[in-house]
Amino acid sequence: KKFNSQEKISLSSATAEDLDQVRGIGPMTAQKLVDYRNQAGPKTMEDFLQMPGITKKVFLILEECCVIEQKAP
């Protein structure tokens, strides 16, 4: 387990299983991130700071290894 690539994970399309591969993000947090994304539709990384239960530590992990891909209008 644990994401170790130079390529960043897209928070716009990642599954809970994808996010669970990131060091520091367990299966429960991974599922919460996917659920939040599906419900709130965050547009920026900072939007995830509004997610209930997210810590600064988890946010910093996300910033390091993930991106949000903007959908074309």
PDB file of C-alpha atoms in Angstrom:
ATOM      1  CA  LYS A   1       0.000   0.000   0.000  1.00  0.00           C
ATOM      2  CA  LYS A   2       0.895   3.616  -0.450  1.00  0.00           C
ATOM      3  CA  PHE A   3       0.990   5.882  -3.454  1.00  0.00           C
ATOM      4  CA  ASN A   4       4.563   6.514  -4.555  1.00  0.00           C
ATOM      5  CA  SER A   5       4.373   8.073  -7.988  1.00  0.00           C
ATOM      6  CA  GLN A   6       5.333  11.463  -9.357  1.00  0.00           C
ATOM      7  CA  GLU A   7       1.931  11.581 -11.044  1.00  0.00           C
ATOM      8  CA  LYS A   8      -0.707  13.229  -8.870  1.00  0.00           C
ATOM      9  CA  ILE A   9      -4.067  11.647  -8.112  1.00  0.00           C
ATOM     10  CA  SER A  10      -7.116  13.499  -9.376  1.00  0.00           C
ATOM     11  CA  LEU A  11      -9.510  14.264  -6.542  1.00  0.00           C
ATOM     12  CA  SER A  12     -12.083  14.935  -9.248  1.00  0.00           C
ATOM     13  CA  SER A  13     -12.246  11.285 -10.265  1.00  0.00           C
ATOM     14  CA  ALA A  14     -10.313   9.181  -7.725  1.00  0.00           C
ATOM     15  CA  THR A  15     -12.029   6.257  -6.054  1.00  0.00           C
ATOM     16  CA  ALA A  16     -11.777   5.539  -2.343  1.00  0.00           C
ATOM     17  CA  GLU A  17      -9.408   2.695  -3.273  1.00  0.00           C
ATOM     18  CA  ASP A  18      -7.149   5.154  -5.149  1.00  0.00           C
ATOM     19  CA  LEU A  19      -7.037   7.553  -2.218  1.00  0.00           C
ATOM     20  CA  ASP A  20      -6.424   4.740   0.263  1.00  0.00           C
ATOM     21  CA  GLN A  21      -3.087   4.182  -1.502  1.00  0.00           C
ATOM     22  CA  VAL A  22      -1.842   7.579  -0.287  1.00  0.00           C
ATOM     23  CA  ARG A  23       0.352   7.395   2.803  1.00  0.00           C
ATOM     24  CA  GLY A  24      -1.496   8.992   5.709  1.00  0.00           C
ATOM     25  CA  ILE A  25      -4.987   8.489   4.265  1.00  0.00           C
ATOM     26  CA  GLY A  26      -6.806   5.420   5.495  1.00  0.00           C
ATOM     27  CA  PRO A  27      -9.879   3.748   4.042  1.00  0.00           C
ATOM     28  CA  MET A  28     -12.377   5.704   6.167  1.00  0.00           C
ATOM     29  CA  THR A  29     -10.877   9.083   5.262  1.00  0.00           C
ATOM     30  CA  ALA A  30     -10.628   8.043   1.618  1.00  0.00           C
ATOM     31  CA  GLN A  31     -14.343   7.203   1.530  1.00  0.00           C
ATOM     32  CA  LYS A  32     -15.224  10.461   3.315  1.00  0.00           C
ATOM     33  CA  LEU A  33     -13.228  12.413   0.712  1.00  0.00           C
ATOM     34  CA  VAL A  34     -15.082  10.708  -2.140  1.00  0.00           C
ATOM     35  CA  ASP A  35     -18.457  11.249  -0.446  1.00  0.00           C
ATOM     36  CA  TYR A  36     -17.667  14.923   0.178  1.00  0.00           C
ATOM     37  CA  ARG A  37     -16.545  15.395  -3.406  1.00  0.00           C
ATOM     38  CA  ASN A  38     -19.725  13.789  -4.708  1.00  0.00           C
ATOM     39  CA  GLN A  39     -21.970  15.884  -2.449  1.00  0.00           C
ATOM     40  CA  ALA A  40     -20.219  19.259  -2.304  1.00  0.00           C
ATOM     41  CA  GLY A  41     -18.359  19.238  -5.626  1.00  0.00           C
ATOM     42  CA  PRO A  42     -15.236  21.069  -4.378  1.00  0.00           C
ATOM     43  CA  LYS A  43     -13.682  23.298  -7.025  1.00  0.00           C
ATOM     44  CA  THR A  44     -10.327  23.914  -5.303  1.00  0.00           C
ATOM     45  CA  MET A  45      -8.067  22.083  -2.897  1.00  0.00           C
ATOM     46  CA  GLU A  46      -8.932  24.662  -0.236  1.00  0.00           C
ATOM     47  CA  ASP A  47     -12.586  23.618  -0.450  1.00  0.00           C
ATOM     48  CA  PHE A  48     -11.575  20.361   1.237  1.00  0.00           C
ATOM     49  CA  LEU A  49     -10.698  22.372   4.358  1.00  0.00           C
ATOM     50  CA  GLN A  50     -14.454  22.874   4.766  1.00  0.00           C
ATOM     51  CA  MET A  51     -14.987  19.130   4.904  1.00  0.00           C
ATOM     52  CA  PRO A  52     -16.102  17.997   8.369  1.00  0.00           C
ATOM     53  CA  GLY A  53     -13.341  16.098  10.131  1.00  0.00           C
ATOM     54  CA  ILE A  54     -10.478  16.992   7.805  1.00  0.00           C
ATOM     55  CA  THR A  55      -7.302  17.958   9.610  1.00  0.00           C
ATOM     56  CA  LYS A  56      -4.567  20.292   8.435  1.00  0.00           C
ATOM     57  CA  LYS A  57      -2.282  17.240   8.281  1.00  0.00           C
ATOM     58  CA  VAL A  58      -4.615  15.409   5.879  1.00  0.00           C
ATOM     59  CA  PHE A  59      -5.046  18.590   3.842  1.00  0.00           C
ATOM     60  CA  LEU A  60      -1.266  18.952   3.479  1.00  0.00           C
ATOM     61  CA  ILE A  61      -1.049  15.321   2.321  1.00  0.00           C
ATOM     62  CA  LEU A  62      -3.759  16.009  -0.278  1.00  0.00           C
ATOM     63  CA  GLU A  63      -1.983  19.152  -1.476  1.00  0.00           C
ATOM     64  CA  GLU A  64       1.222  17.198  -1.983  1.00  0.00           C
ATOM     65  CA  CYS A  65      -0.132  14.233  -3.913  1.00  0.00           C
ATOM     66  CA  CYS A  66      -3.481  15.256  -5.408  1.00  0.00           C
ATOM     67  CA  VAL A  67      -4.969  17.725  -7.854  1.00  0.00           C
ATOM     68  CA  ILE A  68      -8.460  18.834  -8.762  1.00  0.00           C
ATOM     69  CA  GLU A  69      -9.129  18.744 -12.473  1.00  0.00           C
ATOM     70  CA  GLN A  70     -11.514  21.448 -13.598  1.00  0.00           C
ATOM     71  CA  LYS A  71     -14.310  20.239 -15.821  1.00  0.00           C
ATOM     72  CA  ALA A  72     -14.747  22.073 -19.092  1.00  0.00           C
ATOM     73  CA  PRO A  73     -17.884  24.258 -19.179  1.00  0.00           C
TER      74      PRO A  73
END
